[in-house]
Amino acid sequence: MSEQTGTSRRTVLAAAAAAGTAGAVGLEAGPAAAGERRSRAAHPTAQAPPRELRALLREIDHRRIEATVRRLAAFGTRHTLSAQDDPVRGIGAARDWILAELRRHARASGGRMSVELQSYVQEPGPRIPEPTRITNVVATLRGTAAPDRIYVVSGHYDSRASDVMDATSDAPGADDDASGVAVVLELARVMATRRLGATVVLAAVAGEEQGLYGAAHLAEQYKRRQADVQAMFTNDIVGSPTADDGTRDPRTVRLFAEGVPSSETPEEAAVRRSVGGENDSPARQLARFVRDVADNDATGMRVRVVHRRDRYLRGGDHIPFLERAYPAARFTEPAEDYAHQHQDVRVVDGKQYGDLPEFCDFRYIARVARVNAATLWSLAQAPGTPRGVRIRTAALTNDTELVWERGPGSGLAEPAGYEVVWRETTATDWTEVVDVGDVTRHTLALSKDNVFFGVRAVGRSGLRSPVAFPTPER
C-alpha cells in the first residue's frame, strides 16, 4: 500500500498557534481528499445511528423486560447453591426458563442462533463449600461476514440474600441481576432476526455472587480456543436510576473501563510507562467507542465512562475477561440503592428492604438495552479493530509515521479504508480525525511527543471500528 503523508510541520504549527488552545487545535492534514481532516462538533469520532439501527432500537420493549424481571424474581431464590432440580424454585428452575426463552428467540434466526448449556463442576473454594455444578446459558448468533470475530454481552442470573452463603431464603434479585439478564434476553429477541457481520454471544452466567465463577469459565473456554473476542460487556445492576436518597438520573448509565490492563505483563508495563499509555488500554478504547455509537438521541441515554475497572473495591463478570487480555467493561446504573441490593426481604421501621421488582424502572432498563444494542450492532457490522498498529521510532524525527496491518473480512465487515485519530495528552477523547484511505501507513507532521495517536478501520457501510492504540516499533 502507498504511504499517505500530511502537510508540512510549518502549516501544523501555524494552525496550532492560530487556534490558541491545545484542546481546540485546528490541524491541517494536506490537500488530498484522503488526507482531509473531517470536522465534527462535540465528538469528532461519533457515528450517527443508521436507519437500520434506529429500527432495531425501536423494537426493544420495556414491557417484555418487565415480564422477564418479574419471572426471574418469582423463582424465590436463584442462589448458586440453591436447588438445581426443583421445577419451581431455585437456580435450576431459573436456568431452565432462560434456556427455553433463548431457544424460543433462536427459532426466528433461520438457524444462525444456537443455544447451549455450558456446565462444569466447581470444586470447593471461597463461597463454594462443596462441589457445585455451575451452568451458563449461552446464545451464539453467528456472523455472516466475519464469524470468527466475537462480541460478548452478559448478565448473571444467580442472586443472593444478606448472607452470601444463605441458599434458602428469598433472594429475588430483581436489580442484581435479573435486570442484566432481561437486557440479554431482549437483545437476543431483537437481534435474532438480523444478519450481523460478526458473531454476537448473549450469555446468562451463574456463580457471580460466589466469585465470578460462571464468567471465568466462559472466558477460559474462549481463551483455550484462542477465540478472537474483541469486546465483552457485562450488565450488572442496571435496573434503576434512583439513588438511596431518592434522587433520579434516568438518562445516564455508568460504564466502568480500566486503564492499566489487568493482564499486563512486565514487558508491556515498561512500554506503557515509556509512552504514557495509562488512558489508552483496549478497555478505554472500547468505552470511547460506546460513547461514539450509543450516547445519542436514538438510545436516549448519556454514557458516563468511569475510569476504574469497577466500583470502589468491587468487581463483576467482565474481570475474568480482562484477566485473559480480552477488552471488557461493565454497565451499571448511575447510583445504587443498597437497601435493595444484597438484602434479606424485610420491613424495618416501615422501610422495605430487599431486591424486589417494585424498585426497578423497566423503561430505564429498556434504555440500557438500547445502549447495548447500539454498541453490539455497530461493532458487529463494522470492521474489526486494526491489528499491529505501530509508531516507527528507528529514526529521530518530529514527524510521526504510523503503520498497521490490513484486517480480514468480507462484505460490510471488510475495511474499505482507515482513519488516524489524535488528541492532546491532557484530553480524554479523540479530538481530530484524518481519513487516510485504503493504506497501511500514514505520516503526520505532528510530534509523537506531544499528542496521542490511534487508528480505526472504516467499513464499506461507513461504520467505524474501535480505535487501536499504537505501540512503538524500533
PDB file of N, CA and C in Angstrom, residues 344-394:
ATOM      1  N   ASP A 344     -31.808  -9.193  52.766  1.00  0.00           N
ATOM      2  CA  ASP A 344     -32.975 -10.030  53.028  1.00  0.00           C
ATOM      3  C   ASP A 344     -34.239  -9.211  52.801  1.00  0.00           C
ATOM      4  N   VAL A 345     -35.287  -9.865  52.320  1.00  0.00           N
ATOM      5  CA  VAL A 345     -36.572  -9.194  52.146  1.00  0.00           C
ATOM      6  C   VAL A 345     -37.223  -9.036  53.511  1.00  0.00           C
ATOM      7  N   ARG A 346     -37.424  -7.774  53.932  1.00  0.00           N
ATOM      8  CA  ARG A 346     -37.965  -7.498  55.252  1.00  0.00           C
ATOM      9  C   ARG A 346     -38.384  -6.035  55.330  1.00  0.00           C
ATOM     10  N   VAL A 347     -39.163  -5.712  56.367  1.00  0.00           N
ATOM     11  CA  VAL A 347     -39.547  -4.330  56.634  1.00  0.00           C
ATOM     12  C   VAL A 347     -38.989  -3.945  57.996  1.00  0.00           C
ATOM     13  N   VAL A 348     -38.256  -2.833  58.053  1.00  0.00           N
ATOM     14  CA  VAL A 348     -37.667  -2.335  59.295  1.00  0.00           C
ATOM     15  C   VAL A 348     -38.093  -0.883  59.472  1.00  0.00           C
ATOM     16  N   ASP A 349     -38.787  -0.613  60.576  1.00  0.00           N
ATOM     17  CA  ASP A 349     -39.272   0.750  60.861  1.00  0.00           C
ATOM     18  C   ASP A 349     -40.023   1.330  59.668  1.00  0.00           C
ATOM     19  N   GLY A 350     -40.829   0.507  59.052  1.00  0.00           N
ATOM     20  CA  GLY A 350     -41.653   0.943  57.932  1.00  0.00           C
ATOM     21  C   GLY A 350     -40.948   1.013  56.599  1.00  0.00           C
ATOM     22  N   LYS A 351     -39.662   0.682  56.556  1.00  0.00           N
ATOM     23  CA  LYS A 351     -38.899   0.734  55.307  1.00  0.00           C
ATOM     24  C   LYS A 351     -38.741  -0.656  54.725  1.00  0.00           C
ATOM     25  N   GLN A 352     -39.069  -0.790  53.456  1.00  0.00           N
ATOM     26  CA  GLN A 352     -38.961  -2.073  52.770  1.00  0.00           C
ATOM     27  C   GLN A 352     -37.530  -2.303  52.301  1.00  0.00           C
ATOM     28  N   TYR A 353     -36.965  -3.438  52.673  1.00  0.00           N
ATOM     29  CA  TYR A 353     -35.655  -3.869  52.196  1.00  0.00           C
ATOM     30  C   TYR A 353     -35.849  -5.067  51.261  1.00  0.00           C
ATOM     31  N   GLY A 354     -34.855  -5.305  50.441  1.00  0.00           N
ATOM     32  CA  GLY A 354     -34.895  -6.443  49.534  1.00  0.00           C
ATOM     33  C   GLY A 354     -34.891  -6.003  48.084  1.00  0.00           C
ATOM     34  N   ASP A 355     -34.324  -6.864  47.233  1.00  0.00           N
ATOM     35  CA  ASP A 355     -34.162  -6.558  45.808  1.00  0.00           C
ATOM     36  C   ASP A 355     -35.410  -7.010  45.058  1.00  0.00           C
ATOM     37  N   LEU A 356     -36.458  -6.224  45.173  1.00  0.00           N
ATOM     38  CA  LEU A 356     -37.777  -6.561  44.647  1.00  0.00           C
ATOM     39  C   LEU A 356     -38.059  -5.848  43.325  1.00  0.00           C
ATOM     40  N   PRO A 357     -38.888  -6.437  42.451  1.00  0.00           N
ATOM     41  CA  PRO A 357     -39.203  -5.803  41.163  1.00  0.00           C
ATOM     42  C   PRO A 357     -39.833  -4.430  41.299  1.00  0.00           C
ATOM     43  N   GLU A 358     -40.540  -4.171  42.385  1.00  0.00           N
ATOM     44  CA  GLU A 358     -41.212  -2.877  42.541  1.00  0.00           C
ATOM     45  C   GLU A 358     -40.229  -1.712  42.599  1.00  0.00           C
ATOM     46  N   PHE A 359     -38.959  -1.989  42.839  1.00  0.00           N
ATOM     47  CA  PHE A 359     -37.966  -0.927  42.902  1.00  0.00           C
ATOM     48  C   PHE A 359     -37.193  -0.775  41.588  1.00  0.00           C
ATOM     49  N   CYS A 360     -37.589  -1.499  40.567  1.00  0.00           N
ATOM     50  CA  CYS A 360     -36.972  -1.373  39.247  1.00  0.00           C
ATOM     51  C   CYS A 360     -37.758  -0.392  38.383  1.00  0.00           C
ATOM     52  N   ASP A 361     -37.066   0.210  37.444  1.00  0.00           N
ATOM     53  CA  ASP A 361     -37.664   1.102  36.453  1.00  0.00           C
ATOM     54  C   ASP A 361     -37.463   0.431  35.096  1.00  0.00           C
ATOM     55  N   PHE A 362     -38.517  -0.146  34.551  1.00  0.00           N
ATOM     56  CA  PHE A 362     -38.381  -1.005  33.373  1.00  0.00           C
ATOM     57  C   PHE A 362     -38.130  -0.195  32.099  1.00  0.00           C
ATOM     58  N   ARG A 363     -38.607   1.030  32.050  1.00  0.00           N
ATOM     59  CA  ARG A 363     -38.276   1.885  30.907  1.00  0.00           C
ATOM     60  C   ARG A 363     -36.785   2.243  30.931  1.00  0.00           C
ATOM     61  N   TYR A 364     -36.254   2.408  32.129  1.00  0.00           N
ATOM     62  CA  TYR A 364     -34.818   2.671  32.239  1.00  0.00           C
ATOM     63  C   TYR A 364     -34.021   1.462  31.745  1.00  0.00           C
ATOM     64  N   ILE A 365     -34.400   0.266  32.158  1.00  0.00           N
ATOM     65  CA  ILE A 365     -33.692  -0.935  31.695  1.00  0.00           C
ATOM     66  C   ILE A 365     -33.758  -1.034  30.178  1.00  0.00           C
ATOM     67  N   ALA A 366     -34.884  -0.657  29.591  1.00  0.00           N
ATOM     68  CA  ALA A 366     -35.014  -0.702  28.134  1.00  0.00           C
ATOM     69  C   ALA A 366     -34.026   0.258  27.473  1.00  0.00           C
ATOM     70  N   ARG A 367     -33.817   1.429  28.085  1.00  0.00           N
ATOM     71  CA  ARG A 367     -32.844   2.362  27.510  1.00  0.00           C
ATOM     72  C   ARG A 367     -31.426   1.809  27.631  1.00  0.00           C
ATOM     73  N   VAL A 368     -31.127   1.141  28.751  1.00  0.00           N
ATOM     74  CA  VAL A 368     -29.815   0.487  28.878  1.00  0.00           C
ATOM     75  C   VAL A 368     -29.664  -0.581  27.796  1.00  0.00           C
ATOM     76  N   ALA A 369     -30.739  -1.317  27.537  1.00  0.00           N
ATOM     77  CA  ALA A 369     -30.700  -2.330  26.475  1.00  0.00           C
ATOM     78  C   ALA A 369     -30.427  -1.682  25.127  1.00  0.00           C
ATOM     79  N   ARG A 370     -30.963  -0.493  24.898  1.00  0.00           N
ATOM     80  CA  ARG A 370     -30.690   0.198  23.633  1.00  0.00           C
ATOM     81  C   ARG A 370     -29.227   0.600  23.517  1.00  0.00           C
ATOM     82  N   VAL A 371     -28.632   1.018  24.627  1.00  0.00           N
ATOM     83  CA  VAL A 371     -27.197   1.328  24.608  1.00  0.00           C
ATOM     84  C   VAL A 371     -26.406   0.087  24.218  1.00  0.00           C
ATOM     85  N   ASN A 372     -26.749  -1.049  24.820  1.00  0.00           N
ATOM     86  CA  ASN A 372     -26.085  -2.311  24.487  1.00  0.00           C
ATOM     87  C   ASN A 372     -26.311  -2.684  23.030  1.00  0.00           C
ATOM     88  N   ALA A 373     -27.541  -2.554  22.559  1.00  0.00           N
ATOM     89  CA  ALA A 373     -27.865  -2.943  21.188  1.00  0.00           C
ATOM     90  C   ALA A 373     -27.141  -2.066  20.180  1.00  0.00           C
ATOM     91  N   ALA A 374     -27.097  -0.757  20.440  1.00  0.00           N
ATOM     92  CA  ALA A 374     -26.391   0.138  19.526  1.00  0.00           C
ATOM     93  C   ALA A 374     -24.908  -0.205  19.464  1.00  0.00           C
ATOM     94  N   THR A 375     -24.351  -0.555  20.616  1.00  0.00           N
ATOM     95  CA  THR A 375     -22.936  -0.915  20.671  1.00  0.00           C
ATOM     96  C   THR A 375     -22.672  -2.225  19.941  1.00  0.00           C
ATOM     97  N   LEU A 376     -23.458  -3.255  20.264  1.00  0.00           N
ATOM     98  CA  LEU A 376     -23.258  -4.572  19.649  1.00  0.00           C
ATOM     99  C   LEU A 376     -23.432  -4.529  18.138  1.00  0.00           C
ATOM    100  N   TRP A 377     -24.529  -3.923  17.699  1.00  0.00           N
ATOM    101  CA  TRP A 377     -24.804  -3.856  16.265  1.00  0.00           C
ATOM    102  C   TRP A 377     -23.687  -3.120  15.539  1.00  0.00           C
ATOM    103  N   SER A 378     -23.252  -2.000  16.106  1.00  0.00           N
ATOM    104  CA  SER A 378     -22.204  -1.208  15.460  1.00  0.00           C
ATOM    105  C   SER A 378     -20.879  -1.965  15.400  1.00  0.00           C
ATOM    106  N   LEU A 379     -20.551  -2.690  16.470  1.00  0.00           N
ATOM    107  CA  LEU A 379     -19.331  -3.499  16.476  1.00  0.00           C
ATOM    108  C   LEU A 379     -19.412  -4.610  15.435  1.00  0.00           C
ATOM    109  N   ALA A 380     -20.542  -5.294  15.392  1.00  0.00           N
ATOM    110  CA  ALA A 380     -20.679  -6.462  14.524  1.00  0.00           C
ATOM    111  C   ALA A 380     -20.749  -6.092  13.051  1.00  0.00           C
ATOM    112  N   GLN A 381     -21.270  -4.907  12.730  1.00  0.00           N
ATOM    113  CA  GLN A 381     -21.419  -4.508  11.334  1.00  0.00           C
ATOM    114  C   GLN A 381     -20.212  -3.739  10.801  1.00  0.00           C
ATOM    115  N   ALA A 382     -19.342  -3.305  11.701  1.00  0.00           N
ATOM    116  CA  ALA A 382     -18.133  -2.580  11.289  1.00  0.00           C
ATOM    117  C   ALA A 382     -16.959  -3.545  11.141  1.00  0.00           C
ATOM    118  N   PRO A 383     -15.858  -3.106  10.558  1.00  0.00           N
ATOM    119  CA  PRO A 383     -14.654  -3.936  10.564  1.00  0.00           C
ATOM    120  C   PRO A 383     -14.132  -4.110  11.984  1.00  0.00           C
ATOM    121  N   GLY A 384     -13.278  -5.095  12.174  1.00  0.00           N
ATOM    122  CA  GLY A 384     -12.665  -5.308  13.474  1.00  0.00           C
ATOM    123  C   GLY A 384     -11.624  -4.247  13.785  1.00  0.00           C
ATOM    124  N   THR A 385     -11.247  -4.177  15.049  1.00  0.00           N
ATOM    125  CA  THR A 385     -10.213  -3.231  15.480  1.00  0.00           C
ATOM    126  C   THR A 385      -8.909  -3.533  14.739  1.00  0.00           C
ATOM    127  N   PRO A 386      -8.241  -2.522  14.182  1.00  0.00           N
ATOM    128  CA  PRO A 386      -6.991  -2.768  13.440  1.00  0.00           C
ATOM    129  C   PRO A 386      -5.952  -3.499  14.287  1.00  0.00           C
ATOM    130  N   ARG A 387      -5.164  -4.317  13.627  1.00  0.00           N
ATOM    131  CA  ARG A 387      -4.107  -5.095  14.276  1.00  0.00           C
ATOM    132  C   ARG A 387      -2.738  -4.512  13.943  1.00  0.00           C
ATOM    133  N   GLY A 388      -1.796  -4.784  14.841  1.00  0.00           N
ATOM    134  CA  GLY A 388      -0.407  -4.478  14.560  1.00  0.00           C
ATOM    135  C   GLY A 388      -0.120  -3.006  14.346  1.00  0.00           C
ATOM    136  N   VAL A 389      -0.828  -2.130  15.031  1.00  0.00           N
ATOM    137  CA  VAL A 389      -0.605  -0.688  14.848  1.00  0.00           C
ATOM    138  C   VAL A 389       0.663  -0.279  15.590  1.00  0.00           C
ATOM    139  N   ARG A 390       1.582   0.366  14.873  1.00  0.00           N
ATOM    140  CA  ARG A 390       2.878   0.739  15.439  1.00  0.00           C
ATOM    141  C   ARG A 390       3.222   2.177  15.057  1.00  0.00           C
ATOM    142  N   ILE A 391       4.019   2.808  15.903  1.00  0.00           N
ATOM    143  CA  ILE A 391       4.667   4.066  15.562  1.00  0.00           C
ATOM    144  C   ILE A 391       6.136   3.758  15.315  1.00  0.00           C
ATOM    145  N   ARG A 392       6.633   4.114  14.146  1.00  0.00           N
ATOM    146  CA  ARG A 392       8.031   3.843  13.826  1.00  0.00           C
ATOM    147  C   ARG A 392       8.939   4.825  14.563  1.00  0.00           C
ATOM    148  N   THR A 393       9.934   4.255  15.234  1.00  0.00           N
ATOM    149  CA  THR A 393      10.807   5.076  16.079  1.00  0.00           C
ATOM    150  C   THR A 393      12.287   4.853  15.801  1.00  0.00           C
ATOM    151  N   ALA A 394      12.609   4.198  14.672  1.00  0.00           N
ATOM    152  CA  ALA A 394      14.014   3.889  14.390  1.00  0.00           C
ATOM    153  C   ALA A 394      14.845   5.152  14.197  1.00  0.00           C
TER     154      ALA A 394
END
